[in-house]
CSV table of C-alpha atoms and ligand atoms in Angstrom, one decimal:
chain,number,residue,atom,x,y,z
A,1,UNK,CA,117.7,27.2,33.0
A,2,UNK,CA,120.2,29.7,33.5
A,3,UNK,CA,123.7,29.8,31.6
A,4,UNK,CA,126.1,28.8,34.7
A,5,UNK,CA,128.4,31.2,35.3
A,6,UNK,CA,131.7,29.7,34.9
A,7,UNK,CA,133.8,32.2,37.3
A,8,UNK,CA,131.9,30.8,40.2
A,9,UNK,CA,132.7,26.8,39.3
A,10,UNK,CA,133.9,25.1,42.4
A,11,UNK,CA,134.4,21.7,43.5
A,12,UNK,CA,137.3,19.4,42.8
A,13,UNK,CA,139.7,19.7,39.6
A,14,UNK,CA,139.8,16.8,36.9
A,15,UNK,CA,142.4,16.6,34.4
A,16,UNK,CA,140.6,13.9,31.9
A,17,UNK,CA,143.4,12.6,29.7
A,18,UNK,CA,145.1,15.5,29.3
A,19,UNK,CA,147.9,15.9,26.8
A,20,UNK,CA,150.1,18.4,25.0
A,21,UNK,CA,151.9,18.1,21.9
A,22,UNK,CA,154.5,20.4,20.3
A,23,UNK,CA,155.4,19.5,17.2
A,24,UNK,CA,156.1,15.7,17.4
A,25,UNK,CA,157.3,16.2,20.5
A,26,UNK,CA,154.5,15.3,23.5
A,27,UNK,CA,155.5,17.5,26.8
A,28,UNK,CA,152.3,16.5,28.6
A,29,UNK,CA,150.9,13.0,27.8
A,30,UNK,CA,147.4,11.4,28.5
A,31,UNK,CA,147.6,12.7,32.2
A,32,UNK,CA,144.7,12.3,34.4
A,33,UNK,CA,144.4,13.0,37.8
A,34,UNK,CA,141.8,14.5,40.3
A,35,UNK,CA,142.6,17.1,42.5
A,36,UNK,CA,140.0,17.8,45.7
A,37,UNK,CA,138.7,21.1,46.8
A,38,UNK,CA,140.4,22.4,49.3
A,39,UNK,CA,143.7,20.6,49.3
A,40,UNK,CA,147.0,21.2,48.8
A,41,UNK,CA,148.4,19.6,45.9
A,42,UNK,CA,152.1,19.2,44.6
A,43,UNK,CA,153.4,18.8,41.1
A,44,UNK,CA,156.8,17.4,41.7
A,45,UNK,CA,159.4,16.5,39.2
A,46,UNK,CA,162.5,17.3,37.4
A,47,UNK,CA,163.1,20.2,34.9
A,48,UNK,CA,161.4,19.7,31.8
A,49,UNK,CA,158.6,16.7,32.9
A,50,UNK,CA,155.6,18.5,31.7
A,51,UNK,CA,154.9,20.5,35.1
A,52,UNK,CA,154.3,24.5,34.0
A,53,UNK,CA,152.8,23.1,30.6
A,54,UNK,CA,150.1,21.3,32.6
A,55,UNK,CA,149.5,24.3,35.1
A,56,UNK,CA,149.5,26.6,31.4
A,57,UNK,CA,146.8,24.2,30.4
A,58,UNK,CA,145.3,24.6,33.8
A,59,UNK,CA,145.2,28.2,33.6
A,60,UNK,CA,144.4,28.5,29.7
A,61,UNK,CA,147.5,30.1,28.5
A,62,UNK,CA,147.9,26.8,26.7
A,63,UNK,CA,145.5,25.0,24.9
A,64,UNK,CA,145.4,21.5,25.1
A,65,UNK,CA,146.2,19.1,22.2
A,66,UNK,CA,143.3,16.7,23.6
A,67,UNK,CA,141.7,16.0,27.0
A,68,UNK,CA,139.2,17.8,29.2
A,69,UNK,CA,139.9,20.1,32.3
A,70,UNK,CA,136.7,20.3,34.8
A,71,UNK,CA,136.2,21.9,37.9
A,72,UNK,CA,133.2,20.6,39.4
A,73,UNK,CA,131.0,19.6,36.9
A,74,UNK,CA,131.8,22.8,34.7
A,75,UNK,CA,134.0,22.1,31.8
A,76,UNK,CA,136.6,25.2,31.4
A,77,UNK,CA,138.6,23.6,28.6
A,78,UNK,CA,137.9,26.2,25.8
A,79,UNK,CA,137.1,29.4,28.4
A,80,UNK,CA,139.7,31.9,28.4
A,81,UNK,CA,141.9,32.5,31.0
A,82,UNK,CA,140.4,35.8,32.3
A,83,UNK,CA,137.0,33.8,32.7
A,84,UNK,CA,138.5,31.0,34.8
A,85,UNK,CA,138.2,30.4,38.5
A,86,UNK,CA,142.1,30.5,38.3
A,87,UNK,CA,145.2,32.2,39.4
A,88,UNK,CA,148.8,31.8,39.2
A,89,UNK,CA,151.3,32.6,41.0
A,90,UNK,CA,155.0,32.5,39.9
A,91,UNK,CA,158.3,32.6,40.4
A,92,UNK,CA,159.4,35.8,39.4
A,93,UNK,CA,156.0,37.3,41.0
A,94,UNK,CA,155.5,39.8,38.6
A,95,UNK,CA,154.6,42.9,40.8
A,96,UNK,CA,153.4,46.0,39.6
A,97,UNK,CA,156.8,48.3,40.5
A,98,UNK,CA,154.8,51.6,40.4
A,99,UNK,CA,152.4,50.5,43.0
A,100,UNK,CA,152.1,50.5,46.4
A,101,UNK,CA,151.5,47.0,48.2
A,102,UNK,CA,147.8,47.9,48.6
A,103,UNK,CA,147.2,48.4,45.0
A,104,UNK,CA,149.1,45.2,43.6
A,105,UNK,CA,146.7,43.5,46.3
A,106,UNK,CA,143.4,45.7,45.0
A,107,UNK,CA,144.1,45.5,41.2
A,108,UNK,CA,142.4,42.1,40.1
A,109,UNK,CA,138.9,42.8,42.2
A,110,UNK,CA,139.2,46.9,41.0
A,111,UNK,CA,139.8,44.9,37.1
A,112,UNK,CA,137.0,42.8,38.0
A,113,UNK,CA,134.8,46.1,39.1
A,114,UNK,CA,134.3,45.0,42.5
A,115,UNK,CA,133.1,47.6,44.7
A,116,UNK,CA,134.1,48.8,48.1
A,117,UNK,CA,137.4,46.6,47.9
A,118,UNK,CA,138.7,47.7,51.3
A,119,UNK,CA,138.0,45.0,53.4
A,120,UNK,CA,139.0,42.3,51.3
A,121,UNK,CA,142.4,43.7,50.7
A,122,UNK,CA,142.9,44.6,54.5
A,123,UNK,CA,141.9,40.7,55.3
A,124,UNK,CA,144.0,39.6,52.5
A,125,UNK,CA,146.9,42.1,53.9
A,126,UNK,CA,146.6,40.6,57.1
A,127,UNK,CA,146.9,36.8,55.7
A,128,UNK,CA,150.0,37.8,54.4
A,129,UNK,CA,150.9,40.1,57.5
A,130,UNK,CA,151.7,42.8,55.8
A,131,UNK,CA,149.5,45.3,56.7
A,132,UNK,CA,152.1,47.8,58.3
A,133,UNK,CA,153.7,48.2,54.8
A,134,UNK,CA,151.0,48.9,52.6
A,135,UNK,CA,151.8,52.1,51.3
A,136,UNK,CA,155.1,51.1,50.5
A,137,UNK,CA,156.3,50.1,47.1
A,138,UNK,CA,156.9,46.5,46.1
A,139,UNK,CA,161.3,47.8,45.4
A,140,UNK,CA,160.8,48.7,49.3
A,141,UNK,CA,160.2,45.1,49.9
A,142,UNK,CA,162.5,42.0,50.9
A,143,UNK,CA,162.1,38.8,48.6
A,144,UNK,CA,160.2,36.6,50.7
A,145,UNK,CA,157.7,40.0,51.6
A,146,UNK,CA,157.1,40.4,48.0
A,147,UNK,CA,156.5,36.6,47.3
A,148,UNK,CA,153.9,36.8,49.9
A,149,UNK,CA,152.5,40.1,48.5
A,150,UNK,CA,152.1,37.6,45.1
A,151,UNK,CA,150.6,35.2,47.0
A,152,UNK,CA,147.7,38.0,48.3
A,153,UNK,CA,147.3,39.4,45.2
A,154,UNK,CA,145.8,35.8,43.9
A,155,UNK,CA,144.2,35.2,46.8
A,156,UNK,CA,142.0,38.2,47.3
A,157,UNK,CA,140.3,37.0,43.9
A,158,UNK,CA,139.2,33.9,45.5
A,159,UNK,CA,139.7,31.5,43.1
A,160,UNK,CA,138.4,28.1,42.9
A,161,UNK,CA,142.2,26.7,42.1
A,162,UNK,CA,145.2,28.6,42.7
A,163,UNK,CA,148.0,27.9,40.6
A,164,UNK,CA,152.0,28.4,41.8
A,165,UNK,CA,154.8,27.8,39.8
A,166,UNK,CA,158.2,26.9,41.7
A,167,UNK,CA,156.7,30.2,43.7
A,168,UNK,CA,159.7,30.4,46.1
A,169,UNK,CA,162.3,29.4,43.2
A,170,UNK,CA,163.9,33.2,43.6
A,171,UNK,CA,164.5,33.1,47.7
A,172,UNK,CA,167.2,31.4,49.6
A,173,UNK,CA,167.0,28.5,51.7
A,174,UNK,CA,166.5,29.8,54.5
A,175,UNK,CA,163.7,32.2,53.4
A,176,UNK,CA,162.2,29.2,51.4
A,177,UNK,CA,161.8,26.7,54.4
A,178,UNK,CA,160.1,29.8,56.3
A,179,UNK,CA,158.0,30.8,53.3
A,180,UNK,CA,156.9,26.6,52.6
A,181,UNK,CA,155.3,27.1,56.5
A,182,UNK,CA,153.9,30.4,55.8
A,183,UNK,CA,152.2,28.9,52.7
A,184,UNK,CA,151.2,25.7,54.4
A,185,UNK,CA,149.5,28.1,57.0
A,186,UNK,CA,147.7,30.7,54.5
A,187,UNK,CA,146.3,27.6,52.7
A,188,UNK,CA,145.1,25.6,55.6
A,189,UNK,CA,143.7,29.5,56.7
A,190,UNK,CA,141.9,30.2,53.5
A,191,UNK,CA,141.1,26.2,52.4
A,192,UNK,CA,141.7,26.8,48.7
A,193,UNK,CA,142.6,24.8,46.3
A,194,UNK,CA,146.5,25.0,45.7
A,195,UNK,CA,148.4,23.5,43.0
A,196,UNK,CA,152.0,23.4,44.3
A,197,UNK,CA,154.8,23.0,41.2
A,198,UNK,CA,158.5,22.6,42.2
A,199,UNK,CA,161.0,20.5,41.5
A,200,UNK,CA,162.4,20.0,45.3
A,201,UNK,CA,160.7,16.8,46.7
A,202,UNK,CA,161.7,17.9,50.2
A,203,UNK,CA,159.1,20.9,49.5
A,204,UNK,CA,156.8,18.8,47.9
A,205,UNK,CA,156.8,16.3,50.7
A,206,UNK,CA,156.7,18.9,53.8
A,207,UNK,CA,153.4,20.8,52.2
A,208,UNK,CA,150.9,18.5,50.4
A,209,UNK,CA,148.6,16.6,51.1
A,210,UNK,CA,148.5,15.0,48.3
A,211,UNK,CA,152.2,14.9,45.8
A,212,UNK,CA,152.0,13.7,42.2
A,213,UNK,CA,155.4,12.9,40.8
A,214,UNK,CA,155.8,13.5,37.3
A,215,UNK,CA,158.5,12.2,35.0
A,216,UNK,CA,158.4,13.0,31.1
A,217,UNK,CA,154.6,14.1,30.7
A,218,UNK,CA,153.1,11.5,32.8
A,219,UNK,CA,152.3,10.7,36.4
A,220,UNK,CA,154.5,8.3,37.8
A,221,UNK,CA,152.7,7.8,41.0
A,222,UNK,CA,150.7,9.7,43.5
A,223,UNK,CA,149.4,10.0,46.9
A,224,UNK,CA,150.3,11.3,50.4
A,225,UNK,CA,153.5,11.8,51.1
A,226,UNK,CA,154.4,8.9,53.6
A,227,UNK,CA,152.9,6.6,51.1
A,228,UNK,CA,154.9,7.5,47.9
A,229,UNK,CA,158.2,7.2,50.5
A,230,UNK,CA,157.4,4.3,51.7
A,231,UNK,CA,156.0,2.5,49.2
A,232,UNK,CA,156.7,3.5,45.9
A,233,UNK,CA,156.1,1.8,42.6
A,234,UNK,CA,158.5,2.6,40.2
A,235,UNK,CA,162.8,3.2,40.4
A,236,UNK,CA,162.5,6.9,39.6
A,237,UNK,CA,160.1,7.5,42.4
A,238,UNK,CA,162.3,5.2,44.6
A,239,UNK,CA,165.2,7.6,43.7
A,240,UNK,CA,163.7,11.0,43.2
A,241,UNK,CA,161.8,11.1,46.5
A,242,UNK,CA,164.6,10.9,49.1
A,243,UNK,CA,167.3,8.1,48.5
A,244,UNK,CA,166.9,4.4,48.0
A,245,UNK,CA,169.4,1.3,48.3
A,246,UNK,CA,168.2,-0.4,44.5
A,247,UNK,CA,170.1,-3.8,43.8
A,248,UNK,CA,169.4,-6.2,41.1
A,249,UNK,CA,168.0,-9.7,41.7
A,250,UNK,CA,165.8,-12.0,40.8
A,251,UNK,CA,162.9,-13.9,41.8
A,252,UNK,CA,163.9,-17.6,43.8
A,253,UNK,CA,160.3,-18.2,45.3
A,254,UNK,CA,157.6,-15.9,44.5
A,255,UNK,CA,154.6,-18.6,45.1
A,256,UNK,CA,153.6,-18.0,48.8
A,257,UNK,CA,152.5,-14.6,50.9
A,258,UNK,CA,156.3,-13.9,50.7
A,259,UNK,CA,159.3,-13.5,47.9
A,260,UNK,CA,162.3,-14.9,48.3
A,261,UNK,CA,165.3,-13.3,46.3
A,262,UNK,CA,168.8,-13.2,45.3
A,263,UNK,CA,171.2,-11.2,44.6
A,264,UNK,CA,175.2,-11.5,44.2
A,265,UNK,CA,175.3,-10.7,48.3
A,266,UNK,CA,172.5,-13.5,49.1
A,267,UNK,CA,169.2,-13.9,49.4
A,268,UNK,CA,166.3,-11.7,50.5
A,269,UNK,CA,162.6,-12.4,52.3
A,270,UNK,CA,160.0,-9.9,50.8
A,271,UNK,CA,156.2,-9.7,52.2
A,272,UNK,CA,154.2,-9.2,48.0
A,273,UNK,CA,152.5,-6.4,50.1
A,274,UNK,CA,155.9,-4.7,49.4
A,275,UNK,CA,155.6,-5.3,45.4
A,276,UNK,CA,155.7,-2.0,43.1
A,277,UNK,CA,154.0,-1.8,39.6
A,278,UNK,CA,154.2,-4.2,37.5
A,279,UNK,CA,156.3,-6.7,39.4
A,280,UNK,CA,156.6,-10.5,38.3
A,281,UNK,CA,156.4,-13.2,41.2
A,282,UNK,CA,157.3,-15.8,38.0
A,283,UNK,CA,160.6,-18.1,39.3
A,284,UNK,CA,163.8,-16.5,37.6
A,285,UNK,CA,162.1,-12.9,37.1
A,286,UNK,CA,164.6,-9.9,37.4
A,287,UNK,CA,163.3,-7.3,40.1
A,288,UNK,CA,165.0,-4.6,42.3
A,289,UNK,CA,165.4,-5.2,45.6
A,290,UNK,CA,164.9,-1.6,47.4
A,291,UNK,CA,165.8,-0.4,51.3
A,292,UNK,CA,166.0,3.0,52.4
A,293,UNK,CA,169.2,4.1,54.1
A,294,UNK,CA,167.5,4.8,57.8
A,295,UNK,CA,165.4,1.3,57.6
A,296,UNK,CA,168.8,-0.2,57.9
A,297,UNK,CA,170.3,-1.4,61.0
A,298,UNK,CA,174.4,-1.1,61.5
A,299,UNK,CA,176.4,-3.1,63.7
A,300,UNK,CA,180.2,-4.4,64.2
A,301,UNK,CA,180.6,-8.2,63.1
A,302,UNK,CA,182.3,-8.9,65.7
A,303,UNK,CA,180.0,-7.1,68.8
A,304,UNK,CA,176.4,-8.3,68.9
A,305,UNK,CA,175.2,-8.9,65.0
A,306,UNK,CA,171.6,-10.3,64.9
A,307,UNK,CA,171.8,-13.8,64.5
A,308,UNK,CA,170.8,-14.5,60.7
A,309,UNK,CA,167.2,-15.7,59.9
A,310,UNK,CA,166.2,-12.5,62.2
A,311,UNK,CA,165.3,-10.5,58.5
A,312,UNK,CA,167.2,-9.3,56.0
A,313,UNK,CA,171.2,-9.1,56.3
A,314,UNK,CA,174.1,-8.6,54.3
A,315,UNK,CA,177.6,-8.2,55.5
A,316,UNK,CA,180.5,-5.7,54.7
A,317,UNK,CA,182.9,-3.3,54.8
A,318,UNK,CA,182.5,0.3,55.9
A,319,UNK,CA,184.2,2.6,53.4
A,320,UNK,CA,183.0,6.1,54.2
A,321,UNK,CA,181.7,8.1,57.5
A,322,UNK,CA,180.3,11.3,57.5
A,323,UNK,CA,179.1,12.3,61.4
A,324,UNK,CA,176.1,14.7,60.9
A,325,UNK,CA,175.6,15.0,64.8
A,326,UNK,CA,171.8,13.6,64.6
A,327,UNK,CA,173.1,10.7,62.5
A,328,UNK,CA,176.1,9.1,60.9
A,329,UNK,CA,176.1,8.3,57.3
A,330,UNK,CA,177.7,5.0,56.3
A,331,UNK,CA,179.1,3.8,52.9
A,332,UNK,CA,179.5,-0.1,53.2
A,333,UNK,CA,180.8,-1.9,50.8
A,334,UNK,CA,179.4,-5.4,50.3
A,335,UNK,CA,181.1,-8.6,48.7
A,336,UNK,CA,179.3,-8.4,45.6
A,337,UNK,CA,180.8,-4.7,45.5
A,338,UNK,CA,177.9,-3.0,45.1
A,339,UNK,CA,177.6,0.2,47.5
A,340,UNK,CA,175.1,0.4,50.6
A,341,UNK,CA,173.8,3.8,52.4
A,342,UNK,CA,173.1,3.6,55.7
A,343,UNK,CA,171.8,6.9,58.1
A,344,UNK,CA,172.0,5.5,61.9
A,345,UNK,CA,170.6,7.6,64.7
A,346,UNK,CA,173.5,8.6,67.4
A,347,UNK,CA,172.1,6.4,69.9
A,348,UNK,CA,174.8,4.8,70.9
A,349,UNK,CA,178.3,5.9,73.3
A,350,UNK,CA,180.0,3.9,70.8
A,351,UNK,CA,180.2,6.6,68.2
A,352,UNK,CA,180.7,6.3,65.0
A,353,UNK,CA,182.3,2.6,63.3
A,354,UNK,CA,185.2,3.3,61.4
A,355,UNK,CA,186.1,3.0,58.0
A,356,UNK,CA,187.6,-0.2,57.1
A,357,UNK,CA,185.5,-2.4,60.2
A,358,UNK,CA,183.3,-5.3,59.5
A,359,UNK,CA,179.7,-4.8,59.6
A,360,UNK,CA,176.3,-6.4,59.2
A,361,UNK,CA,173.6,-4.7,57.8
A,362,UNK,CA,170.2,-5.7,58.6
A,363,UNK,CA,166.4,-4.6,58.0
A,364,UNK,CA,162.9,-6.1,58.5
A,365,UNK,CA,161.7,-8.0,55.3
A,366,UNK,CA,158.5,-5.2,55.5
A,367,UNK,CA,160.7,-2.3,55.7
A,368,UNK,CA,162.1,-3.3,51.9
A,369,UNK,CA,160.4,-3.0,48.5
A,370,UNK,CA,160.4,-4.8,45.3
A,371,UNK,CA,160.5,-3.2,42.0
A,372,UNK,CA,159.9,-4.4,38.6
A,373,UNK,CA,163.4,-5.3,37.1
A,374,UNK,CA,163.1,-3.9,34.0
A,375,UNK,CA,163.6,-0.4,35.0
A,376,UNK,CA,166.7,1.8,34.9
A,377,UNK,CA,168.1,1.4,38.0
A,378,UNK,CA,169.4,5.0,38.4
A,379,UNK,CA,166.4,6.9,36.8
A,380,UNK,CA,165.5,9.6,39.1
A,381,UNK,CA,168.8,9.8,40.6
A,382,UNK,CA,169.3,13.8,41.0
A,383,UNK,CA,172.2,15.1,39.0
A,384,UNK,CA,174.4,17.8,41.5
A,385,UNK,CA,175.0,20.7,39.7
A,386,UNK,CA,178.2,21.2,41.2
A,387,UNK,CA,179.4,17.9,40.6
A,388,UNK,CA,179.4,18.9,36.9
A,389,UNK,CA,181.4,22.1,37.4
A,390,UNK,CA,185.0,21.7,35.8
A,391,UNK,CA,187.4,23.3,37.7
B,401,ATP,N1,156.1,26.4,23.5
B,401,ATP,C1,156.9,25.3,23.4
B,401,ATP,N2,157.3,24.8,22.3
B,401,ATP,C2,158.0,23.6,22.2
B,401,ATP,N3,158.4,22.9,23.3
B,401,ATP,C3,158.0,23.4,24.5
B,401,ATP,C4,157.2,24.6,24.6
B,401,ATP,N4,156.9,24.8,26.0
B,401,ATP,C5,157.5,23.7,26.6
B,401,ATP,N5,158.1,22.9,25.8
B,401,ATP,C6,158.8,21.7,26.1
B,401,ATP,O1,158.0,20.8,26.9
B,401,ATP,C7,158.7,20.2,27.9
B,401,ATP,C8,158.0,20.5,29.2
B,401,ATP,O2,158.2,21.9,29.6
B,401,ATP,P1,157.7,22.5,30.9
B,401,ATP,O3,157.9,24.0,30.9
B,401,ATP,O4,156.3,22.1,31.2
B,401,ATP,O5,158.6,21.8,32.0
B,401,ATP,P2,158.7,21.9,33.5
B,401,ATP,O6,158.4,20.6,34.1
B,401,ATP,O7,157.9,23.1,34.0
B,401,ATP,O8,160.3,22.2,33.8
B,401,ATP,P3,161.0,23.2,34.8
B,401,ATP,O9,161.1,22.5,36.1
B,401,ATP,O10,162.4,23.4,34.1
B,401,ATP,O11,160.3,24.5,34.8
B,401,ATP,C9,160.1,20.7,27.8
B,401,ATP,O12,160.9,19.7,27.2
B,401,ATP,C10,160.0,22.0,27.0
B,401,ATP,O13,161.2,22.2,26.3
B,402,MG,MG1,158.4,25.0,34.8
């Protein structure tokens, strides 16, 4: 039988307990995951979790400490890098400054000894529509225009996986949410494999298909986008993916189809469908009760609050307002202290409740989640930068 040739592999990508050890110190840790052929797959978490070391691994600038990378059924663990159906894009894009556009596009096939390169770098120049500036020089170029000449360059190669790391980490925002479309659109074009790393779950969530979030060398949950929002399993995936309402409670009733719970503000009616990992249903357990701001309803106590037994409900005080035309934020303070968020829709004439009126909040038991209560309540809470900055 002939030797396969391991620079045409395809299928899907398995990481089979992967894990990567410097020193004593493990940056990557028994991580396995699948990724399928042709999506588009993000690497999401915070500075430092383990994302560019896998994607080294990935691309074989690192070897691993143990574990097994496949794609398809051909094991690339020990190949080199240059043998791998694998490229990588980065942040800083790494252009050649000397050459035009068309070269930088042209240089891995000419490497590679392709022949007759035109048309691939003319289709890969028109992915990227960029064709009109070919001759230039990449210095000629804006930020986002050279990003995307970065992108082609990979591209052109056609490789089974394409890696990027935090790829649009140098534009601005505005150039970034432009360049996550453009990106979105060039993959669903040329229906590679993309392995998206960033650390901005609002990224993350807007282009996969499929996000993995990773905290501190392992995979903390994964799956489509809705799904890790609305349901997720753990308190830093709660937190780091948009923001979450977390209070302390603990189990009353946990023997029928539904929880019931309690906190200092009351008690709380939970379908188990709503349970994250690792829950207990024993009496007396210690969980976290979880809502997201928008699943929460707002009204004056004294207008037309749902009656109790209609769901979920807590009462309080409003204590900050922030009018964001589409919605108003809300800050309600409730009797046990503890701080609610709440986004309402403008719907109303009535504007926006002010600080320092009576409210009751209520949500549907099913738009809630319960988390196991052993968890750090605030993990995955993002840290502002500015907040830091001593003036
Ligand atoms: N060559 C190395 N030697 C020792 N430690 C390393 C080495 N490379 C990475 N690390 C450590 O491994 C951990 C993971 O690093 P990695 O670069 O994968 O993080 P990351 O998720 O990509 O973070 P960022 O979002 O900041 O890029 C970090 O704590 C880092 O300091
Ligand atoms: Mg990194």
């Amino acid at each position: 039988m002939a030797k396969t040739d391991i620079t045409k592999a395809s299928g899907d990508l398995y990481l089979d307990h992967l894990t990567k050890s410097f020193g004593d110190f493990v940056a990557v840790d028994d991580l396995s995951l699948q990724v399928p052929q042709g999506s588009f797959f993000a690497l999401l978490g915070p500075s430092g979790c383990g994302k560019t070391t896998t994607l080294r691994m990935v691309s074989g600038l690192e070897a691993p400490t143990a574990g097994q990378i496949r794609i398809g059924s051909a094991d690339i663990t020990g190949q080199k890098p240059y043998k791998r159906p694998v490229n990588t894009v980065f942040q800083n894009y790494a252009l050649f400054p000397h050459m035009t556009i068309r070269d930088n596009v042209a240089f891995g096939l000419k490497r590679r000894g392709v022949k007759d390169v035109d048309k691939q770098v003319d289709d890969a120049l028109d992915l990227i529509q960029l064709s009109q500036v070919a001759q230039r020089k990449p210095a000629q170029l804006s930020g986002g225009q050279q990003q995307r000449v970065a992108l082609a360059r990979a591209i052109v190669n056609r490789p089974a996986v394409l890696l990027l790391d935090e790829p649009l980490g140098a534009l601005d925002l505005k150039l970034r949410r432009q360049m996550q479309l453009e990106l979105k659109r060039i993959q669903t074009e040329v229906g590679l494999t993309f392995i998206h790393v960033t650390h901005d779950q609002e990224e993350a969530m807007t282009m996969a298909d499929t996000v993995a979030v990773m905290n501190n060398g392992i995979i903390e949950q994964m799956g489509a986008p809705t799904q890790l929002y609305e349901s997720p399993q753990t308190a830093f995936v709660a937190n780091f993916l948009g923001q979450s309402n977390l209070f302390p409670a603990k189990v009353v009733e946990g023997d029928g189809d539904e929880l019931v719970l309690e906190d200092k503000d009351g008690s709380f009616r939970m379908p188990k469908s709503r349970m994250g990992r690792n829950v207990s249903t024993q009496r007396g357990a210690k969980v976290l009760v979880g809502v997201r701001p928008e699943k929460i309803q707002i009204a004056p106590l004294d207008e037309s609050a749902p009656p109790p037994g209609d769901g979920n409900f807590v009462d309080g005080v409003v204590e900050n307002t922030s009018f964001l035309g589409v919605s108003t934020q809300y800050e309600v303070r409730t009797p046990g202290g503890d701080i609610i968020q709440v986004f309402a829709q403008n719907l109303d004439a009535h504007g926006v409740i002010p600080v320092a009126a009576r409210v009751r909040l209520s949500w549907k038991p099913v738009h809630g989640f319960v988390l196991d209560g052993s968890q750090d309540i605030d993990a995955g809470v993002e840290i502002d930068p500015d907040a830091l900055v001593v003036s």
